[in-house]
């Protein structure tokens, strides 16, 4: 979907995905040493705001300028610490060995773009860095709680195992939460959750 779609969506329905952080993201971020965090596809900043409140330096990325404006406004005193970039993930080039953690929360891309982006994410993590991912899996297709209606954009364990085989997987499984993330994600859902770490060769 193009920036115009998301700009219009966030203008018409502010806080479309709510203000609270994603539960899986919050649970796992709380267990990490504070550092620099990358949040691609961050939208209006719900996960970024939580991370900032915990002391993280946050780089957020999204293709919607309206989402960026909402995030910076909501960030208040944290805004100076939030680096929010308006970039299409299909066109982004991530710096290598830069981030202590990356959060991929409901980032659904077409297969070719997704594979390229995931390779960049692996390179962008510092040695010892952590990846936190949650996204919809194929059983979500008939559900009304969010997600694309294109099965090729959904996550399977086999696919994610292959695309992140450069990382050490700490957790990879399906889950069935009842989402309460604004009108965009509300109700029973089928998701995949991943927690993985880049090998620290110096340890």
mmCIF file of C-alpha atoms in Angstrom, residues 39-123:
data_model
loop_
_atom_site.group_PDB
_atom_site.id
_atom_site.type_symbol
_atom_site.label_atom_id
_atom_site.label_comp_id
_atom_site.label_asym_id
_atom_site.label_seq_id
_atom_site.Cartn_x
_atom_site.Cartn_y
_atom_site.Cartn_z
ATOM 1 C CA UNK A 39 11.248 0.049 14.708
ATOM 2 C CA UNK A 40 10.385 -0.274 11.002
ATOM 3 C CA UNK A 41 6.776 0.325 9.977
ATOM 4 C CA UNK A 42 6.195 2.055 13.298
ATOM 5 C CA UNK A 43 3.066 3.992 12.336
ATOM 6 C CA UNK A 44 1.894 6.410 15.006
ATOM 7 C CA UNK A 45 4.559 5.384 17.474
ATOM 8 C CA UNK A 46 2.896 3.171 20.087
ATOM 9 C CA UNK A 47 5.908 0.863 20.476
ATOM 10 C CA UNK A 48 8.413 3.703 20.117
ATOM 11 C CA UNK A 49 6.766 5.669 22.931
ATOM 12 C CA UNK A 50 6.972 2.704 25.261
ATOM 13 C CA UNK A 51 10.634 2.106 24.412
ATOM 14 C CA UNK A 52 11.452 5.782 24.960
ATOM 15 C CA UNK A 53 9.806 5.627 28.383
ATOM 16 C CA UNK A 54 12.168 2.758 29.225
ATOM 17 C CA UNK A 55 15.245 4.751 28.230
ATOM 18 C CA UNK A 56 15.897 3.394 24.742
ATOM 19 C CA UNK A 57 17.223 5.478 21.865
ATOM 20 C CA UNK A 58 14.698 4.843 19.102
ATOM 21 C CA UNK A 59 14.923 5.023 15.322
ATOM 22 C CA UNK A 60 11.424 4.683 13.840
ATOM 23 C CA UNK A 61 10.649 4.276 10.145
ATOM 24 C CA UNK A 62 7.375 4.513 8.252
ATOM 25 C CA UNK A 63 6.180 5.674 4.850
ATOM 26 C CA UNK A 64 3.438 7.909 6.289
ATOM 27 C CA UNK A 65 4.264 11.525 7.072
ATOM 28 C CA UNK A 66 0.963 11.813 8.959
ATOM 29 C CA UNK A 67 1.952 8.876 11.185
ATOM 30 C CA UNK A 68 5.285 10.571 11.875
ATOM 31 C CA UNK A 69 3.549 13.806 12.867
ATOM 32 C CA UNK A 70 1.221 11.941 15.236
ATOM 33 C CA UNK A 71 4.132 10.034 16.779
ATOM 34 C CA UNK A 72 6.254 13.119 17.373
ATOM 35 C CA UNK A 73 3.286 14.974 18.848
ATOM 36 C CA UNK A 74 2.507 12.092 21.213
ATOM 37 C CA UNK A 75 6.181 11.747 22.158
ATOM 38 C CA UNK A 76 6.155 15.124 23.929
ATOM 39 C CA UNK A 77 9.381 15.520 25.892
ATOM 40 C CA UNK A 78 10.712 12.330 24.299
ATOM 41 C CA UNK A 79 10.471 13.777 20.789
ATOM 42 C CA UNK A 80 14.080 15.012 20.835
ATOM 43 C CA UNK A 81 15.208 11.428 21.402
ATOM 44 C CA UNK A 82 13.023 9.930 18.660
ATOM 45 C CA UNK A 83 14.629 9.729 15.220
ATOM 46 C CA UNK A 84 11.590 9.205 12.969
ATOM 47 C CA UNK A 85 12.352 8.726 9.274
ATOM 48 C CA UNK A 86 9.798 8.681 6.453
ATOM 49 C CA UNK A 87 11.005 5.942 4.099
ATOM 50 C CA UNK A 88 9.400 3.092 2.149
ATOM 51 C CA UNK A 89 10.750 -0.183 3.562
ATOM 52 C CA UNK A 90 11.106 -1.547 0.039
ATOM 53 C CA UNK A 91 13.618 1.223 -0.680
ATOM 54 C CA UNK A 92 15.462 1.499 2.635
ATOM 55 C CA UNK A 93 19.142 0.712 3.180
ATOM 56 C CA UNK A 94 19.888 -0.076 6.811
ATOM 57 C CA UNK A 95 23.313 0.587 8.344
ATOM 58 C CA UNK A 96 25.236 -2.522 9.387
ATOM 59 C CA UNK A 97 25.927 -3.595 12.994
ATOM 60 C CA UNK A 98 24.050 -0.598 14.409
ATOM 61 C CA UNK A 99 21.078 -1.671 16.540
ATOM 62 C CA UNK A 100 20.921 -3.474 19.882
ATOM 63 C CA UNK A 101 17.353 -4.534 19.073
ATOM 64 C CA UNK A 102 14.921 -4.490 16.167
ATOM 65 C CA UNK A 103 11.156 -4.779 16.559
ATOM 66 C CA UNK A 104 9.200 -6.068 13.558
ATOM 67 C CA UNK A 105 5.591 -5.776 14.679
ATOM 68 C CA UNK A 106 3.077 -6.581 11.927
ATOM 69 C CA UNK A 107 5.438 -5.778 9.051
ATOM 70 C CA UNK A 108 3.867 -7.555 6.087
ATOM 71 C CA UNK A 109 5.616 -7.153 2.741
ATOM 72 C CA UNK A 110 5.414 -8.993 -0.607
ATOM 73 C CA UNK A 111 7.796 -12.000 -0.613
ATOM 74 C CA UNK A 112 10.663 -10.525 -2.665
ATOM 75 C CA UNK A 113 10.689 -7.283 -0.680
ATOM 76 C CA UNK A 114 10.302 -9.153 2.607
ATOM 77 C CA UNK A 115 13.267 -11.468 2.009
ATOM 78 C CA UNK A 116 15.527 -8.558 1.059
ATOM 79 C CA UNK A 117 14.376 -6.546 4.057
ATOM 80 C CA UNK A 118 14.895 -9.414 6.489
ATOM 81 C CA UNK A 119 18.450 -9.854 5.207
ATOM 82 C CA UNK A 120 19.048 -6.177 5.908
ATOM 83 C CA UNK A 121 17.647 -6.538 9.421
ATOM 84 C CA UNK A 122 20.114 -9.331 10.202
ATOM 85 C CA UNK A 123 23.018 -7.187 9.010
#
